[in-house]
Amino acid sequence: MSDNIFSDEDFDDYDDMEDTAAKRAQKKSAERRSSGKKKKKSKNKPWIIALIAEILVIILGGVLFVNAYINSAFNKMNFEELKDVKVNDDLAEETVKKMTGYTTIALFGVDSRDIDMVESGARSDAIIIVSINNDTQEVKMSSVYRDTYLELANDSKSYEKATHAYAYGGASEAINTLNKNLDLNITAYVTVNFKALTEAIDALGGLDIELKSSELDKLNQCIDEQQRVNGIQSTYVYDTGVVHLDGVQATAYARIRSTDQGDITRAWRQRKVISLMIEKAKSAGISKLNDCLNAVVDDISSSLTKKEIMDLATNCFNYKLESSTGFPFTWSTPTLGSKGSLVVAGDLENNVVVLHRYLFNDYDYVPSQTVKNISANIINDTGYYNQIDLDTFTVDDDPDSIVNK
């Protein structure tokens, strides 16, 4: 037995050797396959890197293009840094905190051909507060009627039409008047003259607006005025119903005052034109939007910095105009001696409460003592007082607001 070369153990070792050889062969085969895969992966890697690099270059190029375009536009625009903007010292901390969740901008429309609209002494025929919810991107607009009886924020502390504030001290004075009387914290503005509005509408291809027969005579009178002021020619309008209007005609429509409820209806027409412009701009191509910007940039004055404009431009297609309205929500229109025809809030204090509910969804807002004092003074001057039941009053959307389209 001892002479047997192969023992049982030896046979077991032989089997192990066969197994080992087979495993080595499998391992080498696996390594060859693995090596082939690695080589193949290595072969594709440069293409993947190139593709990623190309995508990054395209994105960077787009950003640089937009940045360069905004830089160019910014350099043509009349930029004004606001240094003296104020808010009421007695504004509640919770109110300020609520408003910081929104981007609030004052829009002014002035009847001036001068680029330097601050020095021209122009009145703001359109005053619109724009509130952008930073979380939801929802936008609300509220006109402040130009003839609204308010306390000016300058040293005179006189009570006059809101439109006069811009003529006395430009955008700063107008913003301070809004902040003081309405407990706001506006720090940014955009002012356009009516030539800019005309050119923007033309660049968008005009607007389709429903006209009533009672509006035609006043519309054509305003067309005459717009041609004189802007130097842009157009034609009269004779049709009613839905009519396609060019820039001059649509701007004239936005300026009709002597129909229906005067200043109230005019502000409604202004919001209607802006809503239609937003609707059309959203479906316009980049080329048409570029044409629009190029047309108006020379006739814009603003406090917005390049970064702020860039941020707004980045989100512009996400914005949704939820609704628009006019302020005050309840009013009377008396004629007060030398002050002329006014829009008087009834009363200012409760109207401001509703405004904060509307613009900032703030149902806990309490008016500052400053607003309470101004409201009491207006009641004393005019005799018009509270017409709002805060428990039941709701703000109705404009019938032609973009929210209903």
Tab-separated table of C-alpha atoms in Angstrom, residues 117-300:
chain	number	residue	atom	x	y	z
A	117	MET	CA	-38.109	111.993	-16.379
A	118	VAL	CA	-37.074	113.084	-12.891
A	119	GLU	CA	-36.087	116.553	-14.076
A	120	SER	CA	-38.972	116.960	-16.498
A	121	GLY	CA	-41.555	117.545	-13.740
A	122	ALA	CA	-43.897	115.012	-15.315
A	123	ARG	CA	-46.907	113.750	-13.402
A	124	SER	CA	-47.460	110.012	-13.067
A	125	ASP	CA	-50.670	109.345	-14.960
A	126	ALA	CA	-50.288	105.647	-14.180
A	127	ILE	CA	-49.312	104.392	-10.711
A	128	ILE	CA	-49.239	100.609	-10.305
A	129	ILE	CA	-47.958	98.514	-7.395
A	130	VAL	CA	-46.676	95.109	-8.506
A	131	SER	CA	-46.386	92.349	-5.913
A	132	ILE	CA	-44.442	89.146	-6.813
A	133	ASN	CA	-44.712	86.208	-4.408
A	134	ASN	CA	-41.119	84.948	-4.180
A	135	ASP	CA	-42.242	81.374	-3.446
A	136	THR	CA	-45.141	80.863	-5.867
A	137	GLN	CA	-44.077	83.393	-8.567
A	138	GLU	CA	-47.668	84.690	-8.579
A	139	VAL	CA	-48.041	88.349	-9.525
A	140	LYS	CA	-50.710	90.810	-8.471
A	141	MET	CA	-51.169	94.398	-9.661
A	142	SER	CA	-52.986	97.238	-7.992
A	143	SER	CA	-53.407	100.640	-9.587
A	144	VAL	CA	-53.412	103.632	-7.285
A	145	TYR	CA	-55.767	106.099	-8.920
A	146	ARG	CA	-53.789	109.188	-9.932
A	147	ASP	CA	-56.342	111.529	-8.310
A	148	THR	CA	-56.320	109.700	-4.946
A	149	TYR	CA	-56.217	112.208	-2.093
A	150	LEU	CA	-53.107	111.445	0.006
A	151	GLU	CA	-50.559	113.182	2.212
A	152	LEU	CA	-47.362	113.955	0.316
A	153	ALA	CA	-44.180	112.609	1.884
A	154	ASN	CA	-42.184	115.815	1.397
A	155	ASP	CA	-41.647	118.507	4.000
A	156	SER	CA	-44.885	120.281	3.065
A	157	LYS	CA	-46.999	117.348	4.354
A	158	SER	CA	-49.801	118.759	2.240
A	159	TYR	CA	-52.752	116.688	1.024
A	160	GLU	CA	-52.945	116.499	-2.757
A	161	LYS	CA	-53.519	114.110	-5.664
A	162	ALA	CA	-51.116	111.169	-5.686
A	163	THR	CA	-49.968	112.078	-9.207
A	164	HIS	CA	-48.386	115.325	-7.948
A	165	ALA	CA	-45.757	113.493	-5.867
A	166	TYR	CA	-43.840	112.412	-8.978
A	167	ALA	CA	-43.919	115.922	-10.429
A	168	TYR	CA	-42.546	117.396	-7.196
A	169	GLY	CA	-39.768	114.909	-6.491
A	170	GLY	CA	-39.601	112.163	-9.085
A	171	ALA	CA	-39.729	108.467	-8.268
A	172	SER	CA	-38.289	108.879	-4.755
A	173	GLU	CA	-41.029	111.280	-3.717
A	174	ALA	CA	-43.724	109.150	-5.357
A	175	ILE	CA	-42.488	105.958	-3.632
A	176	ASN	CA	-42.212	107.668	-0.257
A	177	THR	CA	-45.795	108.911	-0.627
A	178	LEU	CA	-46.999	105.367	-1.366
A	179	ASN	CA	-44.983	103.928	1.536
A	180	LYS	CA	-46.212	106.567	3.961
A	181	ASN	CA	-49.917	106.393	3.141
A	182	LEU	CA	-50.180	102.645	2.493
A	183	ASP	CA	-47.679	101.169	5.011
A	184	LEU	CA	-45.512	99.744	2.211
A	185	ASN	CA	-41.780	99.096	1.929
A	186	ILE	CA	-41.237	99.717	-1.808
A	187	THR	CA	-37.579	100.282	-2.679
A	188	ALA	CA	-37.599	99.740	-6.452
A	189	TYR	CA	-39.367	101.365	-9.377
A	190	VAL	CA	-39.674	101.348	-13.159
A	191	THR	CA	-40.887	104.433	-15.030
A	192	VAL	CA	-41.849	104.448	-18.688
A	193	ASN	CA	-43.178	107.259	-20.808
A	194	PHE	CA	-46.076	106.653	-23.130
A	195	LYS	CA	-43.791	106.542	-26.165
A	196	ALA	CA	-42.215	103.411	-24.670
A	197	LEU	CA	-45.655	101.855	-24.244
A	198	THR	CA	-46.496	102.645	-27.878
A	199	GLU	CA	-43.247	101.171	-29.194
A	200	ALA	CA	-43.535	98.051	-27.031
A	201	ILE	CA	-47.067	97.337	-28.290
A	202	ASP	CA	-45.941	97.821	-31.894
A	203	ALA	CA	-42.997	95.461	-31.340
A	204	LEU	CA	-45.446	92.831	-30.028
A	205	GLY	CA	-47.588	93.233	-33.150
A	206	GLY	CA	-50.449	95.260	-31.640
A	207	LEU	CA	-53.322	94.224	-29.358
A	208	ASP	CA	-56.898	93.043	-29.859
A	209	ILE	CA	-59.143	95.163	-27.633
A	210	GLU	CA	-62.922	95.313	-27.349
A	211	LEU	CA	-64.194	98.843	-27.971
A	212	LYS	CA	-67.571	100.370	-27.110
A	213	SER	CA	-69.237	103.023	-29.266
A	214	SER	CA	-69.132	105.428	-26.295
A	215	GLU	CA	-65.311	105.230	-26.360
A	216	LEU	CA	-64.650	106.043	-30.038
A	217	ASP	CA	-64.769	109.858	-29.926
A	218	LYS	CA	-62.529	110.033	-26.852
A	219	LEU	CA	-60.224	107.401	-28.315
A	220	ASN	CA	-59.656	109.397	-31.494
A	221	GLN	CA	-59.029	112.568	-29.466
A	222	CYS	CA	-56.379	110.676	-27.496
A	223	ILE	CA	-54.890	109.351	-30.743
A	224	ASP	CA	-54.398	112.958	-31.857
A	225	GLU	CA	-52.681	113.740	-28.553
A	226	GLN	CA	-50.427	110.666	-28.707
A	227	GLN	CA	-49.296	111.504	-32.244
A	228	ARG	CA	-48.358	114.998	-31.080
A	229	VAL	CA	-46.523	113.819	-27.964
A	230	ASN	CA	-44.743	110.782	-29.413
A	231	GLY	CA	-44.248	111.825	-33.022
A	232	ILE	CA	-45.452	108.371	-34.128
A	233	GLN	CA	-48.175	108.383	-36.780
A	234	SER	CA	-51.340	106.285	-36.777
A	235	THR	CA	-54.975	106.454	-37.910
A	236	TYR	CA	-58.371	106.981	-36.308
A	237	VAL	CA	-60.512	104.035	-35.217
A	238	TYR	CA	-64.135	103.761	-36.391
A	239	ASP	CA	-65.088	100.168	-35.553
A	240	THR	CA	-66.510	98.700	-32.349
A	241	GLY	CA	-66.298	95.213	-30.938
A	242	VAL	CA	-62.932	93.460	-30.863
A	243	VAL	CA	-60.566	95.662	-32.882
A	244	HIS	CA	-56.857	95.207	-33.609
A	245	LEU	CA	-55.038	98.319	-32.358
A	246	ASP	CA	-51.497	99.453	-33.092
A	247	GLY	CA	-49.227	101.022	-30.478
A	248	VAL	CA	-50.532	104.591	-30.790
A	249	GLN	CA	-54.161	103.448	-30.750
A	250	ALA	CA	-53.737	101.063	-27.786
A	251	THR	CA	-51.827	103.705	-25.800
A	252	ALA	CA	-54.568	106.204	-26.560
A	253	TYR	CA	-57.132	103.665	-25.346
A	254	ALA	CA	-55.223	103.359	-22.057
A	255	ARG	CA	-55.426	107.137	-21.640
A	256	ILE	CA	-59.170	107.652	-22.186
A	257	ARG	CA	-60.488	109.380	-19.102
A	258	SER	CA	-63.768	111.155	-19.771
A	259	THR	CA	-66.075	108.122	-19.903
A	260	ASP	CA	-67.816	105.955	-17.339
A	261	GLN	CA	-66.111	106.583	-13.962
A	262	GLY	CA	-63.274	108.818	-15.159
A	263	ASP	CA	-59.956	108.043	-13.448
A	264	ILE	CA	-61.294	104.719	-12.115
A	265	THR	CA	-62.106	103.423	-15.589
A	266	ARG	CA	-58.899	104.805	-17.097
A	267	ALA	CA	-56.791	102.867	-14.566
A	268	TRP	CA	-58.816	99.760	-15.434
A	269	ARG	CA	-57.990	100.271	-19.131
A	270	GLN	CA	-54.304	100.637	-18.262
A	271	ARG	CA	-54.323	97.318	-16.410
A	272	LYS	CA	-56.224	95.729	-19.273
A	273	VAL	CA	-53.578	96.829	-21.796
A	274	ILE	CA	-50.745	95.587	-19.537
A	275	SER	CA	-52.493	92.224	-19.058
A	276	LEU	CA	-52.877	91.792	-22.828
A	277	MET	CA	-49.229	92.729	-23.352
A	278	ILE	CA	-48.117	90.109	-20.811
A	279	GLU	CA	-50.320	87.497	-22.444
A	280	LYS	CA	-48.868	88.278	-25.873
A	281	ALA	CA	-45.268	88.465	-24.633
A	282	LYS	CA	-45.525	84.959	-23.151
A	283	SER	CA	-46.259	83.491	-26.579
A	284	ALA	CA	-43.780	85.694	-28.455
A	285	GLY	CA	-40.451	84.369	-29.653
A	286	ILE	CA	-37.094	85.546	-28.362
A	287	SER	CA	-36.571	87.665	-31.472
A	288	LYS	CA	-39.807	89.596	-30.926
A	289	LEU	CA	-39.039	90.104	-27.239
A	290	ASN	CA	-35.590	91.418	-28.198
A	291	ASP	CA	-37.248	93.859	-30.608
A	292	CYS	CA	-39.586	94.940	-27.821
A	293	LEU	CA	-36.741	95.567	-25.370
A	294	ASN	CA	-34.649	97.416	-27.948
A	295	ALA	CA	-37.611	99.641	-28.772
A	296	VAL	CA	-38.333	100.776	-25.221
A	297	VAL	CA	-35.026	100.743	-23.356
A	298	ASP	CA	-34.206	104.380	-24.194
A	299	ASP	CA	-37.497	105.484	-22.646
A	300	ILE	CA	-37.162	103.660	-19.312
